[in-house]
Coordinates of C-alpha atoms in Angstrom, one line a residue:
M27 CA 16.7 -16.1 20.9
A28 CA 19.9 -18.1 21.4
E29 CA 22.3 -18.5 18.5
T30 CA 21.3 -21.3 16.1
V31 CA 23.4 -23.7 14.1
L32 CA 21.8 -24.4 10.8
V33 CA 22.4 -27.9 9.4
L34 CA 21.9 -28.2 5.6
D35 CA 20.8 -31.7 4.9
F36 CA 22.1 -33.6 1.9
G37 CA 20.3 -36.8 2.8
S38 CA 22.7 -38.5 5.2
Q39 CA 21.3 -41.1 7.6
Y40 CA 23.3 -39.3 10.3
T41 CA 21.9 -35.7 9.8
Q42 CA 19.6 -36.0 12.7
L43 CA 22.5 -37.0 14.9
I44 CA 24.4 -33.9 14.0
A45 CA 21.5 -31.8 15.3
R46 CA 21.2 -33.9 18.4
R47 CA 24.9 -33.7 19.3
I48 CA 24.9 -29.9 18.9
R49 CA 21.9 -29.6 21.2
E50 CA 23.6 -31.9 23.7
L51 CA 26.3 -29.2 23.7
G52 CA 23.8 -26.6 24.8
V53 CA 23.4 -25.0 21.3
Y54 CA 20.1 -24.9 19.4
S55 CA 20.3 -26.5 16.0
E56 CA 17.8 -26.7 13.2
I57 CA 17.9 -28.8 10.0
R58 CA 17.1 -27.2 6.7
P59 CA 17.0 -28.8 3.2
C60 CA 20.2 -28.5 1.2
F61 CA 18.3 -26.5 -1.4
E62 CA 17.2 -23.9 1.2
P63 CA 17.9 -20.5 -0.5
F64 CA 20.2 -18.2 1.4
S65 CA 18.6 -15.1 2.9
P66 CA 19.7 -12.5 5.4
E67 CA 16.5 -13.3 7.4
L68 CA 17.7 -16.9 8.0
I69 CA 21.0 -15.8 9.6
K70 CA 19.7 -13.2 12.0
N71 CA 20.2 -15.5 14.9
C72 CA 22.5 -18.0 13.2
G73 CA 26.0 -18.6 14.5
A74 CA 27.3 -21.3 12.1
V75 CA 26.4 -23.5 9.2
I76 CA 27.1 -27.3 8.9
L77 CA 26.9 -29.2 5.6
S78 CA 25.8 -32.8 6.3
G79 CA 27.0 -35.9 4.6
G80 CA 24.9 -37.6 1.9
P81 CA 24.5 -40.8 -0.1
A82 CA 25.2 -39.2 -3.5
S83 CA 28.5 -38.7 -5.3
V84 CA 29.5 -35.1 -5.8
T85 CA 30.9 -36.1 -9.1
S86 CA 27.5 -37.2 -10.5
K87 CA 25.6 -34.9 -12.8
D88 CA 22.5 -34.6 -10.5
A89 CA 24.4 -34.4 -7.2
P90 CA 22.6 -32.3 -4.6
D91 CA 24.1 -28.8 -4.3
F92 CA 23.4 -25.6 -2.2
D93 CA 23.1 -21.9 -2.7
T94 CA 26.6 -20.4 -2.8
G95 CA 25.2 -17.4 -0.8
W96 CA 25.9 -19.5 2.3
L97 CA 29.6 -19.4 1.4
E98 CA 29.6 -15.6 1.1
C99 CA 27.6 -14.8 4.3
G100 CA 30.7 -14.8 6.5
L101 CA 29.4 -17.5 8.9
P102 CA 31.7 -20.3 10.1
I103 CA 31.1 -23.4 8.0
L104 CA 31.8 -27.0 8.7
G105 CA 31.5 -29.6 5.9
I106 CA 31.1 -33.2 6.9
C107 CA 31.9 -36.0 4.4
Y108 CA 29.8 -35.1 1.3
G109 CA 29.6 -31.5 2.7
M110 CA 33.4 -31.4 2.8
Q111 CA 33.7 -32.6 -0.8
L112 CA 31.2 -29.9 -1.9
L113 CA 33.3 -27.3 -0.2
A114 CA 36.4 -28.5 -2.0
L115 CA 34.6 -28.3 -5.4
H116 CA 33.1 -24.8 -4.7
F117 CA 36.5 -23.4 -3.8
G118 CA 38.3 -24.9 -6.8
G119 CA 39.6 -28.2 -5.5
T120 CA 39.2 -31.6 -7.2
V121 CA 37.3 -34.7 -6.0
E122 CA 38.0 -38.3 -7.2
S123 CA 35.4 -41.1 -7.1
G124 CA 35.9 -44.7 -6.0
K125 CA 39.8 -44.8 -5.7
K126 CA 40.2 -44.5 -1.9
R127 CA 36.9 -45.7 -0.4
E128 CA 36.8 -46.1 3.3
Y129 CA 34.0 -47.5 5.5
G130 CA 34.0 -48.1 9.3
S131 CA 36.5 -47.2 12.0
A132 CA 39.8 -45.9 10.9
P133 CA 42.7 -43.7 12.2
L134 CA 42.9 -40.0 11.1
Y135 CA 46.5 -38.8 11.2
L136 CA 46.7 -35.1 12.2
D137 CA 49.1 -32.7 10.4
E138 CA 47.8 -29.8 12.4
C139 CA 45.5 -29.6 15.4
G140 CA 44.6 -25.9 15.7
D141 CA 41.2 -24.9 16.8
L142 CA 39.2 -27.9 15.3
F143 CA 41.3 -30.6 16.9
H144 CA 42.3 -28.7 20.0
G145 CA 43.1 -31.0 23.0
L146 CA 43.4 -34.1 20.7
D147 CA 47.1 -33.7 19.8
E148 CA 48.8 -36.1 22.2
E149 CA 49.0 -39.0 19.9
R150 CA 48.7 -37.0 16.6
H151 CA 46.1 -39.4 15.4
I152 CA 42.5 -40.2 16.4
Q153 CA 40.0 -42.9 15.6
V154 CA 37.1 -41.8 13.4
W155 CA 34.2 -43.3 11.6
M156 CA 34.5 -43.3 7.8
S157 CA 31.8 -43.8 5.2
H158 CA 32.8 -42.4 1.8
G159 CA 33.5 -43.5 -1.8
D160 CA 34.6 -40.1 -3.0
H161 CA 37.6 -38.2 -1.6
V162 CA 39.3 -34.8 -2.0
E163 CA 42.2 -35.4 -4.4
E164 CA 43.5 -31.8 -4.6
L165 CA 43.0 -29.1 -2.0
P166 CA 41.6 -25.8 -3.2
K167 CA 43.8 -22.7 -3.2
D168 CA 44.2 -21.0 0.2
F169 CA 43.3 -24.3 2.0
A170 CA 45.6 -26.1 4.5
L171 CA 45.7 -29.8 5.2
L172 CA 44.7 -30.8 8.8
G173 CA 44.9 -34.5 8.5
K174 CA 45.0 -37.6 6.3
T175 CA 43.1 -40.9 6.4
E176 CA 44.8 -44.3 6.4
A177 CA 44.3 -44.6 2.7
G178 CA 46.2 -41.3 2.2
A179 CA 43.1 -39.2 1.3
V180 CA 42.5 -35.7 2.7
G181 CA 40.8 -36.3 6.1
A182 CA 40.4 -32.7 7.2
F183 CA 41.2 -29.2 5.9
R184 CA 40.7 -25.5 6.7
H185 CA 40.6 -22.3 4.8
E186 CA 43.7 -20.2 5.7
H187 CA 41.8 -16.9 6.0
R188 CA 38.1 -17.8 6.6
P189 CA 36.3 -19.9 9.2
V190 CA 35.6 -22.7 6.8
F191 CA 36.5 -26.3 7.7
G192 CA 35.9 -29.7 6.2
I193 CA 36.2 -33.2 7.7
Q194 CA 35.9 -36.5 5.7
F195 CA 34.6 -38.5 8.7
H196 CA 31.5 -38.4 10.8
P197 CA 32.0 -36.7 14.3
E198 CA 28.3 -37.1 15.2
V199 CA 28.3 -40.9 15.6
A200 CA 29.4 -42.7 18.7
H201 CA 32.1 -44.6 16.7
T202 CA 34.1 -41.4 16.6
P203 CA 35.1 -41.2 20.3
D204 CA 36.3 -37.6 20.1
G205 CA 33.5 -36.5 17.8
K206 CA 31.7 -34.5 20.4
Q207 CA 34.9 -32.7 21.4
I208 CA 35.5 -31.8 17.7
L209 CA 32.0 -30.4 17.3
Q210 CA 32.4 -28.4 20.6
N211 CA 35.7 -27.0 19.3
F212 CA 34.0 -25.9 16.1
L213 CA 31.1 -24.2 18.1
V214 CA 33.2 -22.6 20.8
R215 CA 36.7 -22.0 19.3
V216 CA 35.8 -21.4 15.7
A217 CA 32.2 -20.0 15.8
N218 CA 32.4 -18.5 19.3
I219 CA 28.9 -19.7 20.2
S220 CA 27.9 -19.9 23.9
S221 CA 26.0 -22.8 25.3
S222 CA 22.6 -21.2 26.1
W223 CA 20.0 -23.6 24.8
S224 CA 18.2 -25.6 27.4
P225 CA 14.6 -26.9 28.1
A226 CA 14.0 -23.8 30.1
S227 CA 15.1 -21.5 27.3
F228 CA 13.0 -23.6 24.8
I229 CA 9.9 -23.2 27.0
E230 CA 10.4 -19.4 27.3
E231 CA 10.9 -19.0 23.5
T232 CA 8.0 -21.3 22.6
V233 CA 5.5 -19.7 25.0
S234 CA 6.4 -16.3 23.7
F235 CA 6.0 -17.4 20.1
V236 CA 2.6 -19.0 20.7
A237 CA 1.3 -16.0 22.7
T238 CA 2.2 -13.8 19.8
R239 CA 0.7 -16.0 17.1
V240 CA -2.6 -16.6 18.8
Q241 CA -4.7 -13.4 19.0
P242 CA -6.4 -12.5 22.3
A243 CA -9.9 -13.4 21.0
E244 CA -8.9 -16.8 19.4
Q245 CA -9.4 -20.2 21.0
V246 CA -7.1 -23.2 20.7
I247 CA -8.0 -26.9 20.3
C248 CA -5.5 -29.6 21.4
G249 CA -5.7 -33.2 20.4
L250 CA -4.8 -34.8 23.7
S251 CA -4.1 -38.5 23.8
G252 CA -2.5 -38.8 27.2
G253 CA 0.9 -39.7 25.7
V254 CA 4.1 -37.8 26.5
D255 CA 4.1 -35.7 23.3
S256 CA 0.5 -34.4 23.4
T257 CA 0.6 -33.9 27.1
V258 CA 3.8 -31.8 27.0
A259 CA 2.5 -29.9 24.0
A260 CA -0.8 -29.1 25.8
V261 CA 0.9 -27.9 29.0
L262 CA 3.3 -25.8 27.0
V263 CA 0.6 -24.1 25.0
A264 CA -1.5 -23.6 28.1
K265 CA 1.3 -21.5 29.5
A266 CA 0.8 -19.2 26.5
V267 CA -3.0 -19.0 26.2
G268 CA -4.3 -20.2 29.5
K269 CA -8.0 -21.1 29.6
R270 CA -8.3 -20.5 25.9
L271 CA -6.9 -24.0 25.4
H272 CA -9.5 -26.7 25.0
C273 CA -8.1 -30.3 25.1
I274 CA -10.1 -33.0 23.3
F275 CA -9.5 -36.6 24.1
V276 CA -10.8 -38.7 21.2
D277 CA -11.7 -42.3 21.8
N278 CA -11.2 -43.6 18.3
G279 CA -11.8 -47.3 19.2
L280 CA -8.1 -48.0 18.5
L281 CA -6.8 -47.5 22.1
R282 CA -5.3 -50.1 24.5
H283 CA -7.2 -51.9 27.2
N284 CA -8.9 -49.4 29.6
E285 CA -7.0 -46.5 28.0
V286 CA -9.8 -43.9 28.2
D287 CA -10.4 -44.3 32.0
D288 CA -6.6 -44.5 32.7
V289 CA -5.7 -41.5 30.7
L290 CA -8.4 -39.2 32.1
T291 CA -7.8 -40.3 35.7
H292 CA -4.0 -39.7 35.4
L293 CA -4.3 -36.4 33.6
K294 CA -6.9 -35.0 36.0
G295 CA -5.0 -36.3 39.0
A296 CA -1.8 -34.5 37.9
N297 CA -3.3 -31.1 38.3
L298 CA -1.9 -29.7 35.1
G299 CA -4.6 -27.1 34.8
L300 CA -6.0 -28.5 31.5
T301 CA -9.6 -28.5 30.5
I302 CA -10.3 -31.9 29.0
H303 CA -13.3 -33.0 27.0
A304 CA -13.7 -36.7 26.0
V305 CA -15.3 -37.6 22.7
D306 CA -16.6 -41.0 21.7
A307 CA -15.9 -41.4 18.0
R308 CA -15.4 -45.2 18.0
A309 CA -18.1 -46.0 15.5
E310 CA -17.0 -43.2 13.1
F311 CA -13.4 -44.4 13.0
L312 CA -14.2 -48.1 12.6
R313 CA -16.7 -47.4 9.9
E314 CA -14.1 -45.4 7.9
L315 CA -11.5 -48.1 8.4
S316 CA -13.7 -51.0 7.4
G317 CA -12.0 -53.0 4.7
V318 CA -8.8 -50.9 4.7
T319 CA -5.7 -53.0 4.9
D320 CA -3.0 -50.9 3.3
P321 CA -0.9 -49.3 6.0
E322 CA -0.5 -45.9 4.3
K323 CA -4.3 -45.8 3.6
K324 CA -4.9 -46.6 7.3
R325 CA -2.8 -43.7 8.5
K326 CA -4.2 -41.2 6.0
T327 CA -7.8 -42.3 6.9
I328 CA -7.2 -41.9 10.6
G329 CA -5.5 -38.5 10.1
R330 CA -8.5 -37.3 8.0
V331 CA -11.1 -38.5 10.6
F332 CA -9.1 -37.1 13.5
V333 CA -9.2 -33.6 11.9
E334 CA -12.9 -34.0 11.0
V335 CA -13.7 -34.8 14.7
F336 CA -11.5 -31.9 15.9
E337 CA -13.1 -29.4 13.5
R338 CA -16.6 -30.6 14.5
E339 CA -15.8 -30.1 18.2
A340 CA -14.1 -26.8 17.5
A341 CA -17.2 -25.6 15.8
K342 CA -18.9 -25.8 19.2
I343 CA -16.3 -23.4 20.7
Q344 CA -16.6 -19.8 19.4
H345 CA -13.5 -18.3 17.8
S346 CA -11.6 -21.6 17.5
A347 CA -8.7 -21.0 15.2
F348 CA -5.8 -23.4 16.0
L349 CA -5.2 -27.1 16.4
V350 CA -2.3 -28.2 18.7
Q351 CA -0.5 -31.4 17.9
G352 CA 2.4 -33.2 19.6
T353 CA 4.2 -33.9 16.4
L354 CA 7.9 -34.8 17.0
Y355 CA 10.9 -34.6 14.7
P356 CA 11.1 -38.3 14.0
D357 CA 7.5 -38.1 12.8
V358 CA 8.4 -35.4 10.3
I359 CA 11.6 -37.1 9.1
E360 CA 9.8 -40.5 8.4
S361 CA 6.8 -38.9 6.9
V362 CA 7.9 -36.2 4.5
S363 CA 11.1 -35.7 2.4
A364 CA 11.2 -32.1 3.6
F365 CA 14.9 -31.8 4.4
G366 CA 16.7 -32.6 1.2
P367 CA 16.9 -35.9 -0.7
A368 CA 15.9 -38.2 2.3
T369 CA 13.5 -41.0 1.6
T370 CA 10.0 -41.1 3.0
I371 CA 9.6 -44.1 5.3
K372 CA 5.9 -43.9 6.3
T373 CA 3.2 -41.4 6.7
H374 CA 2.4 -40.4 10.3
H375 CA -1.2 -39.6 10.8
N376 CA -0.4 -36.2 12.2
V377 CA 2.0 -35.2 9.5
G378 CA 1.6 -36.6 6.0
G379 CA -1.9 -37.9 6.9
L380 CA -3.5 -34.5 7.4
P381 CA -5.8 -33.2 4.7
E382 CA -4.5 -30.4 2.5
K383 CA -7.2 -28.0 3.6
M384 CA -8.2 -27.6 7.2
N385 CA -10.3 -24.9 8.9
L386 CA -7.9 -24.9 11.8
K387 CA -4.3 -23.6 11.7
L388 CA -1.7 -25.9 13.2
I389 CA 0.5 -25.3 16.2
E390 CA 3.2 -27.9 16.6
P391 CA 5.5 -26.7 19.4
L392 CA 7.5 -29.9 19.6
R393 CA 8.0 -30.4 15.8
F394 CA 11.8 -30.1 16.0
L395 CA 12.4 -32.0 19.2
F396 CA 13.3 -35.6 19.9
K397 CA 11.5 -37.8 22.4
D398 CA 14.2 -37.5 25.1
E399 CA 14.2 -33.7 24.7
V400 CA 10.4 -33.6 25.0
R401 CA 10.7 -35.5 28.3
R402 CA 13.2 -33.0 29.6
V403 CA 10.9 -30.1 28.6
G404 CA 8.1 -31.9 30.4
A405 CA 10.1 -32.3 33.5
E406 CA 10.9 -28.6 33.4
L407 CA 7.2 -27.9 33.1
G408 CA 6.5 -29.9 36.2
I409 CA 4.7 -32.8 34.6
P410 CA 4.8 -35.9 36.9
T411 CA 7.3 -38.7 36.1
H412 CA 4.7 -41.4 35.7
L413 CA 3.2 -39.5 32.7
L414 CA 6.6 -38.6 31.1
G415 CA 7.8 -42.2 31.5
R416 CA 5.0 -43.7 29.4
H417 CA 6.0 -45.8 26.4
P418 CA 5.3 -44.1 23.1
F419 CA 1.9 -45.0 21.5
P420 CA 1.3 -44.4 17.8
G421 CA -1.3 -41.8 16.8
P422 CA -3.1 -44.4 14.6
G423 CA -3.2 -46.6 17.7
L424 CA -3.9 -50.3 17.3
A425 CA -4.8 -49.8 13.7
V426 CA -1.1 -50.2 12.8
R427 CA -0.7 -53.2 15.2
V428 CA -3.7 -55.1 13.8
L429 CA -2.1 -56.0 10.5
G430 CA -4.6 -56.4 7.7
D431 CA -8.4 -55.9 8.2
I432 CA -9.5 -54.0 11.3
T433 CA -12.5 -55.3 13.1
E434 CA -13.8 -55.0 16.7
E435 CA -13.1 -58.7 17.2
R436 CA -9.5 -58.5 16.1
L437 CA -8.9 -55.3 18.1
S438 CA -10.3 -57.0 21.2
I439 CA -8.0 -59.9 20.8
L440 CA -5.0 -57.6 20.4
R441 CA -6.0 -55.5 23.5
Q442 CA -6.0 -58.6 25.7
A443 CA -2.6 -59.9 24.4
D444 CA -1.0 -56.4 24.7
R445 CA -2.4 -56.0 28.3
I446 CA -0.8 -59.3 29.4
F447 CA 2.5 -58.4 27.8
L448 CA 2.7 -55.0 29.6
E449 CA 1.5 -56.5 32.9
E450 CA 4.3 -59.0 32.9
I451 CA 6.9 -56.4 31.9
R452 CA 5.8 -54.3 34.9
S453 CA 5.8 -57.3 37.2
F454 CA 9.4 -58.0 36.3
G455 CA 10.3 -54.4 36.9
L456 CA 11.5 -53.8 33.3
Y457 CA 9.0 -51.2 32.0
D458 CA 11.3 -48.2 32.6
D459 CA 14.3 -50.1 30.9
I460 CA 12.4 -50.3 27.6
W461 CA 11.7 -47.6 25.1
Q462 CA 8.5 -49.2 23.7
A463 CA 6.8 -52.6 24.1
F464 CA 3.7 -53.9 22.5
A465 CA 1.9 -56.9 20.9
V466 CA 1.0 -57.1 17.2
L467 CA -1.8 -59.3 15.7
L468 CA -0.6 -60.9 12.5
P469 CA -2.9 -61.5 9.5
V470 CA -1.9 -65.2 9.4
Q471 CA -3.3 -68.3 11.1
S472 CA -1.4 -71.4 12.3
V473 CA -2.3 -74.9 13.4
G474 CA -2.2 -75.7 17.1
V475 CA -3.5 -78.3 19.6
M476 CA -5.6 -77.4 22.6
G477 CA -7.1 -80.2 24.7
D478 CA -6.5 -82.8 22.0
N479 CA -8.4 -80.6 19.6
R480 CA -7.0 -79.1 16.4
T481 CA -7.0 -75.3 16.4
Y482 CA -6.4 -72.9 13.5
E483 CA -6.0 -69.5 15.1
Q484 CA -4.1 -66.2 14.9
V485 CA -0.5 -65.3 15.7
A486 CA 0.6 -62.6 18.1
A487 CA 4.1 -61.0 17.8
L488 CA 5.8 -59.4 20.7
R489 CA 7.9 -56.3 20.1
A490 CA 10.1 -54.5 22.6
V491 CA 13.0 -52.1 21.8
R492 CA 15.6 -49.9 23.4
S493 CA 16.2 -46.5 21.9
E494 CA 17.2 -42.9 22.7
D495 CA 15.0 -41.0 20.3
G496 CA 13.1 -43.4 18.1
M497 CA 15.4 -42.8 15.1
T498 CA 17.3 -46.0 15.7
A499 CA 16.5 -48.9 18.0
D500 CA 17.6 -52.4 19.0
W501 CA 15.4 -55.2 20.2
Y502 CA 15.2 -55.8 23.9
S503 CA 16.6 -59.1 25.3
F504 CA 14.0 -60.5 27.8
P505 CA 14.7 -63.1 30.4
R506 CA 13.4 -66.5 29.2
E507 CA 11.2 -66.8 32.3
L508 CA 9.3 -63.6 31.3
L509 CA 8.8 -64.7 27.7
A510 CA 7.5 -68.1 28.8
R511 CA 5.0 -66.5 31.2
V512 CA 3.7 -64.0 28.5
S513 CA 3.4 -66.8 25.9
N514 CA 1.6 -69.1 28.2
R515 CA -0.8 -66.4 29.5
I516 CA -1.7 -65.1 26.1
I517 CA -2.4 -68.6 24.6
N518 CA -4.3 -69.7 27.7
E519 CA -6.3 -66.5 28.3
V520 CA -6.9 -65.0 24.9
K521 CA -9.3 -66.8 22.7
G522 CA -8.3 -66.6 19.1
I523 CA -4.5 -66.8 19.6
N524 CA -2.6 -70.1 19.5
R525 CA 0.9 -69.0 18.7
V526 CA 3.3 -66.2 20.1
V527 CA 6.5 -65.1 18.3
L528 CA 9.2 -62.6 19.2
D529 CA 10.4 -59.8 16.9
I530 CA 14.2 -59.5 17.1
S531 CA 14.6 -56.9 14.4
S532 CA 16.6 -53.6 14.9
K533 CA 15.8 -50.2 13.4
P534 CA 17.1 -49.9 10.8
P535 CA 16.5 -52.0 8.7
A536 CA 13.0 -52.5 10.4
T537 CA 10.9 -49.8 11.9
I538 CA 9.7 -49.9 15.5
E539 CA 6.0 -50.3 14.5
W540 CA 5.1 -53.0 12.0
E541 CA 3.0 -50.6 9.8

């Protein structure tokens, strides 16, 4: 296995970006909670450790800390913001709170370039992104100053005898123009890690792992939706277990217009070597969701019923032992506070929505990948572009786009509005420019006039965003002509909607989906 960089997460909103930037440099990275105990087993393939930033103050009584075994293991360590301040405290320095706060873009004045700032010494200062209230007031013994911030605070330091570095700014964000170079310097010049992680190496390692985990007589069930994630997961696992993989496509009654026929036609036409069995569970899902309006309860209900369906189908296949899911890293981050003191945003049906006890063991080969990485893995596997380019579709389907009570009538209204929206996006040639686009049916009614008659009908909201990985997103700016056509068509063609609105919220503070 290629050398790994472990990122200990102290709850920073940028922790995921640290992992992404390292992977972009061809080095595999994995995020662990800050409270992860040190063990020799963890560092067998580890080349370096990074301590992330975090929202807490290191001077507070309940500040998140970490096992000091990480400091004694001999691995190169880079502390970022909060992580730097923790290093200073652990080595005997002092940290002050609130006196030299800095937020936003600022210059860092370099006293010494050395390995960490190699190649950035022409001006002797660089622009960086600051976000801190605490600062290192006094350097620990045996530490050298590398640079100061505009406020005169310690901006970067290094241990004089050990490969331990700290930086007060965030190199992982785009607002630090030389941030990627600084991370590369740490990986290459300090940690001596080679760039060997790629989609091809990920496939090789994952196939080997799955082949070892699944015993020769065991069969594997895959929940296949036809989306990018589940399709890539299925093809990946099929390389490991072959015909022992049985893909189940569940029609849960929460899919888009003509989704069942479209998905089955495209998957079978792609010649991916998958065995696919379609199950009609519409009545079962809608029955369980009747009267459920709380978003979290919707997701948990759908997760439970999905597993019940899979286990029922698996029972028909002798020696079924595993369930494959296309869970991605953003699903995990938003669902469970698993990596330090981060906040749970919402439960994804395939993560926090799963029941505690299942008869099938889980295989989630994409659990630590972002969407763009999954697409690159899919391309390496030979999956056609038209399948990899599909917009993300949530596991709970239209249940989280029909706000409020879920009924067949309201689902039908939303399907029609959503179909029109996507048709017009495609006709304008904009589908591939957008990360995700969909319509939402709101649980409100408004007064309108149609043919001189008063109407009191429902409201549809249009949502479209641009994003790289789903962790952050900005709303898509449509041409006025397209919005006018979509609004006119929906109001004229969809009985039950008399008003169309546009969602222009970014993530954060909003999420991409409404529920």
